CSV table of C-alpha atoms and ligand atoms in Angstrom, one decimal:
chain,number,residue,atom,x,y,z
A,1,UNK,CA,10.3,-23.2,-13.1
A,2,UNK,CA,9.1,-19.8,-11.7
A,3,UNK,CA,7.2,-20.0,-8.4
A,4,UNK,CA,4.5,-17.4,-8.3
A,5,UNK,CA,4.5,-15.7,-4.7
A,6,UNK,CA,0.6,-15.6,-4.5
A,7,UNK,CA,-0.7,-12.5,-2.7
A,8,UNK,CA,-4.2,-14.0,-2.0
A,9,UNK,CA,-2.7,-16.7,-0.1
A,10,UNK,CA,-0.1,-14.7,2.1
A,11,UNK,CA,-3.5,-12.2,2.6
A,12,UNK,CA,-5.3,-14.8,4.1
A,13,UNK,CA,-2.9,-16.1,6.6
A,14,UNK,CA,-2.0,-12.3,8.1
A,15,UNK,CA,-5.7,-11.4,7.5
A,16,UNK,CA,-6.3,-14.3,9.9
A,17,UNK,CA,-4.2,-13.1,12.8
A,18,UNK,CA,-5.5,-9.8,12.4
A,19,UNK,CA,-9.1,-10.8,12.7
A,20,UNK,CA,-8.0,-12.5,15.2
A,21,UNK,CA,-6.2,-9.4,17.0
A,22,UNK,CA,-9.3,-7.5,16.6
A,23,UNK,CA,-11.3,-10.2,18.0
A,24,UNK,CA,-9.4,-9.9,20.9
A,25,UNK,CA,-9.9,-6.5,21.3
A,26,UNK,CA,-13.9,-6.6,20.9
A,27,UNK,CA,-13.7,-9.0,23.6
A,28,UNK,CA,-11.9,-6.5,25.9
A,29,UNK,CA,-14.9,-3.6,24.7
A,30,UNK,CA,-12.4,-2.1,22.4
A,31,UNK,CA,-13.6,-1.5,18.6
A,32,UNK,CA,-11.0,-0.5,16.0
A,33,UNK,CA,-12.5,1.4,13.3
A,34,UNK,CA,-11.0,3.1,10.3
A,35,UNK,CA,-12.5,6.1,8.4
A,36,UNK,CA,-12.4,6.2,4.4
A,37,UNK,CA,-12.9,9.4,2.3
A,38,UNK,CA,-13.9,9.0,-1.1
A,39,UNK,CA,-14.0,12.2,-3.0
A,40,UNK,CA,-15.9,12.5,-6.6
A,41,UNK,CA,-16.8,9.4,-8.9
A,42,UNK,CA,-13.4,7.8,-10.2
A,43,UNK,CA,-14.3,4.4,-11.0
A,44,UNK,CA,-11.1,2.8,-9.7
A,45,UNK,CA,-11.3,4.6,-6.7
A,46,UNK,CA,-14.8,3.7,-6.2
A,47,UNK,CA,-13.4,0.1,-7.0
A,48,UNK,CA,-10.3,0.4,-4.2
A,49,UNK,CA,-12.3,1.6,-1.6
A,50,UNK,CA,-15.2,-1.1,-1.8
A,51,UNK,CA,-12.6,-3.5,-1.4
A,52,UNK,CA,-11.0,-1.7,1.4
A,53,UNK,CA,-14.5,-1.4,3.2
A,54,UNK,CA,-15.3,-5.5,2.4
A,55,UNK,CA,-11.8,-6.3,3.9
A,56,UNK,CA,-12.4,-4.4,7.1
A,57,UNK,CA,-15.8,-6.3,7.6
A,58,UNK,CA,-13.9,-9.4,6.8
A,59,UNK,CA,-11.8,-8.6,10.1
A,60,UNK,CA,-14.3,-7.0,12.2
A,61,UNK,CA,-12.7,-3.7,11.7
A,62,UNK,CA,-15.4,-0.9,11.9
A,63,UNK,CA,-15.4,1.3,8.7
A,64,UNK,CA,-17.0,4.7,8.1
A,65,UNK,CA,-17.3,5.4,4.6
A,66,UNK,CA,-18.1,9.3,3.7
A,67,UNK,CA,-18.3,10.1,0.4
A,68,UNK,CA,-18.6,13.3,-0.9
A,69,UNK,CA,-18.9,14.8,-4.7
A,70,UNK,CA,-16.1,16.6,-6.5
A,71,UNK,CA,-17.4,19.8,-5.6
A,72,UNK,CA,-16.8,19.7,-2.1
A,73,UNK,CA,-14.4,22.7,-0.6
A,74,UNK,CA,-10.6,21.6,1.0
A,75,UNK,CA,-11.8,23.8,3.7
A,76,UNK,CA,-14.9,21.1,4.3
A,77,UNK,CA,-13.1,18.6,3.7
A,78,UNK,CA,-10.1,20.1,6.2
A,79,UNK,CA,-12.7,20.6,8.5
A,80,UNK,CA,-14.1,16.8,8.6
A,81,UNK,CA,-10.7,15.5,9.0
A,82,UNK,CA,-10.1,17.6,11.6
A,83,UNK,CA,-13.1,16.1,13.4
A,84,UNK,CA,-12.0,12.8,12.2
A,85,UNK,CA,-8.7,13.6,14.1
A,86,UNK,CA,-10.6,14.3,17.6
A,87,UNK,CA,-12.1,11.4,17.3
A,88,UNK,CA,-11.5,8.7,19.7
A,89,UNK,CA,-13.5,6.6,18.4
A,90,UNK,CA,-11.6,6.3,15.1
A,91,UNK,CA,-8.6,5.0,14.6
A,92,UNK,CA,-7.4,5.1,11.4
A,93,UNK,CA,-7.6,7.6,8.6
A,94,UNK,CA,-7.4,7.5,4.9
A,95,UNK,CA,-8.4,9.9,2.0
A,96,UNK,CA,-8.4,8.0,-1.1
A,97,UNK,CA,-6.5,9.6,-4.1
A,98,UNK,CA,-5.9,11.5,-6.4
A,99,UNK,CA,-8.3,14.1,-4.6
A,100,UNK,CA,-10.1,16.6,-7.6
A,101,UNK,CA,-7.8,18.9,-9.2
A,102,UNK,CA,-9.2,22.2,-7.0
A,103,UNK,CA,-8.0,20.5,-3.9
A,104,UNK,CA,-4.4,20.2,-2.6
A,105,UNK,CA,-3.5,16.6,-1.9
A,106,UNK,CA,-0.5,17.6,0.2
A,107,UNK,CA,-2.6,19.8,2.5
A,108,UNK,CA,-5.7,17.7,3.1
A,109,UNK,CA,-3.1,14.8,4.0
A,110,UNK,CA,-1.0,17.4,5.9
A,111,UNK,CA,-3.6,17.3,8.3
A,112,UNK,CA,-4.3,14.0,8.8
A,113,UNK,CA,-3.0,13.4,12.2
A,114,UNK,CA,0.3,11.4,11.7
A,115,UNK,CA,-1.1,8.8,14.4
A,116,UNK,CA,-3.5,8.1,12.3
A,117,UNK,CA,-2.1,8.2,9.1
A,118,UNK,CA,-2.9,4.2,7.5
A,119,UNK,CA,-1.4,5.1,4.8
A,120,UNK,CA,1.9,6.2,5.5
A,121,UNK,CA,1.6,9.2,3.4
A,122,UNK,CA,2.0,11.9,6.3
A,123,UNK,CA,5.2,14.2,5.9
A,124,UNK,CA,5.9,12.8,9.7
A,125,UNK,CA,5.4,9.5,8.4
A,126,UNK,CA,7.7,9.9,4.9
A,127,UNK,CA,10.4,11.3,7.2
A,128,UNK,CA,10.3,8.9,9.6
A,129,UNK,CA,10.7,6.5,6.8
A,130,UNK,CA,13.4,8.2,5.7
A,131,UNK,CA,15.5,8.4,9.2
A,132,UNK,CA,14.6,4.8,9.9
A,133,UNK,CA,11.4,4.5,12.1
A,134,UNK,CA,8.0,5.5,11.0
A,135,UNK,CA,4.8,5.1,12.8
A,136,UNK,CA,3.0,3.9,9.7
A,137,UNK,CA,5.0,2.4,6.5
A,138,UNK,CA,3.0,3.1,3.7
A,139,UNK,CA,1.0,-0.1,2.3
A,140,UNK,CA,1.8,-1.1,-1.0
A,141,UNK,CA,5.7,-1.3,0.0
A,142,UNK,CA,5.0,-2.9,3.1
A,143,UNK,CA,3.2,-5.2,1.2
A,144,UNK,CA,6.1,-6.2,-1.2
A,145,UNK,CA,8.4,-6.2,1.4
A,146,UNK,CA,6.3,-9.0,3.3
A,147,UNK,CA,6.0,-11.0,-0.1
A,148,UNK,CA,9.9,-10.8,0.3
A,149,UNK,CA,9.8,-11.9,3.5
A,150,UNK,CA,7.2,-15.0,3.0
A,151,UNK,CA,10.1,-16.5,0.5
A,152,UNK,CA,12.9,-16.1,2.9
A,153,UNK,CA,14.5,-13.8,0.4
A,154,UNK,CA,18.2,-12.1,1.5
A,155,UNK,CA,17.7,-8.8,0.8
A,156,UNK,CA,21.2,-7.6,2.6
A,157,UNK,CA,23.5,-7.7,-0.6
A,158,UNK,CA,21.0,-8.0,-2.9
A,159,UNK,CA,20.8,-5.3,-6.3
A,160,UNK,CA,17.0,-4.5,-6.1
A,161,UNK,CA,15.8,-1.7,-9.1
A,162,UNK,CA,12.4,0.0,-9.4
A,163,UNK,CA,10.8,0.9,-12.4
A,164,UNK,CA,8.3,3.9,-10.8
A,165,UNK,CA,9.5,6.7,-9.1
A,166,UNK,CA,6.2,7.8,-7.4
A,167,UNK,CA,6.0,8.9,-3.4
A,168,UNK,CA,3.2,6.1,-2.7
A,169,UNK,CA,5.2,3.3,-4.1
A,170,UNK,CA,8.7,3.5,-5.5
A,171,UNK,CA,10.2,6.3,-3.4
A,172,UNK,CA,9.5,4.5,0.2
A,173,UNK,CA,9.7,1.0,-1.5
A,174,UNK,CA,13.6,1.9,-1.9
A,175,UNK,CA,14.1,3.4,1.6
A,176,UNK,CA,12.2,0.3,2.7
A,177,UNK,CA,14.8,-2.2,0.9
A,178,UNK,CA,17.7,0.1,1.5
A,179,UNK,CA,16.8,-0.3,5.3
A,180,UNK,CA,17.6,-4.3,4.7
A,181,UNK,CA,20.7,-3.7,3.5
A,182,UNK,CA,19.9,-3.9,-0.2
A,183,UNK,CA,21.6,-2.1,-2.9
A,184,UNK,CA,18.9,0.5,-5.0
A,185,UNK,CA,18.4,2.0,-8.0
A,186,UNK,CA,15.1,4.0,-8.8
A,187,UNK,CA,14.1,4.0,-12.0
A,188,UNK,CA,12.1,7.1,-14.1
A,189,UNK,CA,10.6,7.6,-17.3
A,190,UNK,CA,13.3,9.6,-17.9
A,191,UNK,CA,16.2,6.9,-17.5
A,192,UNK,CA,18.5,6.1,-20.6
A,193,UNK,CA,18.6,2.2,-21.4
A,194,UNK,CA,16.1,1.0,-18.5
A,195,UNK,CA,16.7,-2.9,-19.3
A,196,UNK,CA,20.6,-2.0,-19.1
A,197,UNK,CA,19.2,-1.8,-14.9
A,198,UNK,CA,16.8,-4.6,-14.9
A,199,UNK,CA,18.8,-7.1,-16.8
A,200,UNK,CA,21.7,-6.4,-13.7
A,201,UNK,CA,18.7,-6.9,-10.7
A,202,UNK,CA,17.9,-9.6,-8.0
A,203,UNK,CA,15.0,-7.9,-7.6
A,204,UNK,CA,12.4,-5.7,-9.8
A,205,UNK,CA,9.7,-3.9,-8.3
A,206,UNK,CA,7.4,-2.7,-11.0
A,207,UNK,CA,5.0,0.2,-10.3
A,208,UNK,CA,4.7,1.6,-13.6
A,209,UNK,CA,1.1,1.2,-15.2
A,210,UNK,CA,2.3,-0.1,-18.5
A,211,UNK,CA,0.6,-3.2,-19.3
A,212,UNK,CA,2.9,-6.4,-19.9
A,213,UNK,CA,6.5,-3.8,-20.5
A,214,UNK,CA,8.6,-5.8,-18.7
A,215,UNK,CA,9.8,-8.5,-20.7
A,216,UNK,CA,12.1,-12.0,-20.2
A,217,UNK,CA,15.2,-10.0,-22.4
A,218,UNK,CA,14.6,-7.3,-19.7
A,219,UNK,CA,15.5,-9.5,-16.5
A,220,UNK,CA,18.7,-11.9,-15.8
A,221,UNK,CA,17.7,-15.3,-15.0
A,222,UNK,CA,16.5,-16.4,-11.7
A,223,UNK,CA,15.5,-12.8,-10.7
A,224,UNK,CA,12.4,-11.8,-8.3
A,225,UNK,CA,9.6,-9.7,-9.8
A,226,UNK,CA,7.0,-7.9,-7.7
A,227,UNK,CA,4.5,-6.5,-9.6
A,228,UNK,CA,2.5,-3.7,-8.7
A,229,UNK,CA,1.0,-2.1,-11.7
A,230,UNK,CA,-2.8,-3.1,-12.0
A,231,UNK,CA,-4.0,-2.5,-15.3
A,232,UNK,CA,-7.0,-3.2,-17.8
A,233,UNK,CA,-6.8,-4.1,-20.8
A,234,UNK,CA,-9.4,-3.5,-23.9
A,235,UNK,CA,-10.6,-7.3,-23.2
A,236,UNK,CA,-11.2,-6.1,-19.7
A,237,UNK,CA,-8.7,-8.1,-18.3
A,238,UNK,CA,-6.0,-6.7,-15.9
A,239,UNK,CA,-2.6,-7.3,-15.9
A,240,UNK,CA,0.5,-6.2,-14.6
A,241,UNK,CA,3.2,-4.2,-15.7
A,242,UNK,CA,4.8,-7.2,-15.8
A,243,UNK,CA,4.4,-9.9,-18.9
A,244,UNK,CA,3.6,-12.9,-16.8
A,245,UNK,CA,3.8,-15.1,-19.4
A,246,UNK,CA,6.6,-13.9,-21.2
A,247,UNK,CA,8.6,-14.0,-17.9
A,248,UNK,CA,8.0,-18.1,-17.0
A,249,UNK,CA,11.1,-20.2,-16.9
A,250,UNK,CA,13.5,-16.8,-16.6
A,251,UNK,CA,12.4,-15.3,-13.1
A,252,UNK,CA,12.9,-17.4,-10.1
A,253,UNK,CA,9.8,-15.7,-8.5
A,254,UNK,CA,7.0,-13.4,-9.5
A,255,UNK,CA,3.5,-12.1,-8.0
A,256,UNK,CA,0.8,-12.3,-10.0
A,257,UNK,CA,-1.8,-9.6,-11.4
A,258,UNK,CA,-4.7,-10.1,-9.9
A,259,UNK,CA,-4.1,-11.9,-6.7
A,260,UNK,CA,-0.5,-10.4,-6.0
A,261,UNK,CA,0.3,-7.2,-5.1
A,262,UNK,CA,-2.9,-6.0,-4.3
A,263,UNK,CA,-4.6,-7.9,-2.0
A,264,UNK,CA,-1.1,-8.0,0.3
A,265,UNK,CA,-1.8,-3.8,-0.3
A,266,UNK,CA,-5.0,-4.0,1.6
A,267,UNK,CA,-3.9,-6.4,4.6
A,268,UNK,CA,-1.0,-4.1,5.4
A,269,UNK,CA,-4.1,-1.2,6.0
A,270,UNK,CA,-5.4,-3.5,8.0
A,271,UNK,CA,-2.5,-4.2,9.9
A,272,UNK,CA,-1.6,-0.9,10.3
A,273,UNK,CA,-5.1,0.0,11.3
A,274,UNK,CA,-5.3,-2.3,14.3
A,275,UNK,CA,-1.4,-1.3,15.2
A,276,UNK,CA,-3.1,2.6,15.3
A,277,UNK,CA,-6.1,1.4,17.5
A,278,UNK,CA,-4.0,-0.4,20.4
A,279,UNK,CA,-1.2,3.0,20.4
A,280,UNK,CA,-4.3,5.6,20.4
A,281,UNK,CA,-6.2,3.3,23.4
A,282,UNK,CA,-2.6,3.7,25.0
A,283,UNK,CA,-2.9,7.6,24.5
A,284,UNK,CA,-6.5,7.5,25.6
A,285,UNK,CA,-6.2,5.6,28.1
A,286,UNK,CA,-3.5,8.0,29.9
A,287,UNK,CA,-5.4,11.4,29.5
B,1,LIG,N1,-4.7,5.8,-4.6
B,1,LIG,C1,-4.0,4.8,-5.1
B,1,LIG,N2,-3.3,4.1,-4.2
B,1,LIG,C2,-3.7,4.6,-3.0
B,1,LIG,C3,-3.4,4.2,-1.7
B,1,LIG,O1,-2.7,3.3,-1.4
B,1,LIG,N3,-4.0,5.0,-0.7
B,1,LIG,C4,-4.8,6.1,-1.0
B,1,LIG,N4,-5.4,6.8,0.0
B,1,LIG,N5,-5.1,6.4,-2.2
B,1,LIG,C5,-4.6,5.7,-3.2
């Protein structure tokens, strides 16, 4: 029988610590507040970051929302996170993406300050990563790793591939499981016999956006399956880039789309946003 690692439920329990955390804070006259960018009118952004704003009320994490249309300059939008970054009253910074097409992603998060940098996405941050200690691990991997975690799973030893080679999710995802002693291969859309990797893996993160690929001939028995691809289909549905169904009986574990992945995405924003308020009151505090 496949156990499904439900990401609602593992939410709520870290959700309630952190409230908690922040609760304890408020009580000592110290608010944690995170600021959230939201450039143009993507619907899924729109749909991310009203989710990210409900979840920080849910904690009694402050959130400024500023939204801005798709016309707005990088150099206004430089110039507001470069107030954002003096600051002391916020902690935590994110711009959601993708950003329009006439502004450079890479600069605009370039100059988020790395301290408070929720997402993880910071050069300072991806290096970090990369040499073993960041400030901020990006949140959809952290997110995984801690569904790993919550089923005891040994990662040292184990053969973990992902399907996704993107910087948000399967680039640090692998430094992340590498760091715990896994061994990792990083999938592309340009990789020759993919199931010849998956059909070999303990583990299979998929962060893809290909609605139900991944398929019970794909994967060896007893295997773990996090699924991060969130995508809707013509019904409206969503699913994951997983086939849920088709996987029963074969995987020993697998999240679930909606209610996996995603929710566990969030609560590692918010962890990471109460970790940047208590360092930045440390700085504050000292100067
Ligand atoms: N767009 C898609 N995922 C993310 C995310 O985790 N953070 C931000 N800022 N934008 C995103």
């Amino acid at each position: 029988m496949t156990k499904i690692i439900s990401g609602n439920e593992l939410a709520k329990k870290i959700r309630s610590q952190i409230s908690q955390n922040v609760q304890t804070r408020i009580e000592q006259g110290k608010q944690t507040t995170l600021a959230v960018i939201l450039v143009g009118q993507d619907p899924a952004s729109h749909v991310y970051v009203t989710n990210k704003v409900k979840a920080c009320q849910e904690c009694g994490i402050n959130s400024i929302l500023e939204k801005y249309e798709a016309n707005i300059t990088q150099e206004q939008l430089l110039k507001r996170i470069q107030d954002l970054n003096e600051d002391k009253n916020v902690h935590g910074i994110l711009v959601q993406l993708p950003l329009p097409k006439h502004i450079d992603s890479h600069a605009v998060i370039e100059a988020i300050s790395p301290y408070k940098d929720v997402d993880g996405f910071h050069i300072a941050n991806a290096g970090a990563l990369m040499t073993g200690n960041p400030i901020f691990k990006p949140c959809t991997p952290y997110a995984c790793m801690k569904m790993l975690e919550s089923i005891n799973y040994e990662i040292k030893g184990a053969y973990a591939v992902i399907v996704g080679a993107s910087n948000i999710v399967g680039k640090p995802m692998a430094l992340l499981l590498l760091q715990q002693g896994a061994t990792v291969t990083i999938c592309n859309s340009k990789t020759k016999d993919l199931a010849a990797h998956t059909q070999m893996a303990d583990i299979v993160i998929m962060a893809v956006g290909r609605p139900n690929m991944l398929k019970a001939e794909h994967i060896k028995q007893g295997a773990v399956i996090i699924d991060v691809g969130i995508n809707r289909l013509e019904n409206g549905k969503l699913c994951g880039d997983a086939d849920f169904k088709d996987l029963q009986d074969k995987a020993a574990f697998i999240t679930p789309v909606p209610g996996g992945v995603g929710p566990m995405t969030i609560t590692m924003l918010l962890q990471n946003t109460l970790e940047a308020a208590s360092y930045l009151d440390k700085i504050n505090y000292n100067t």
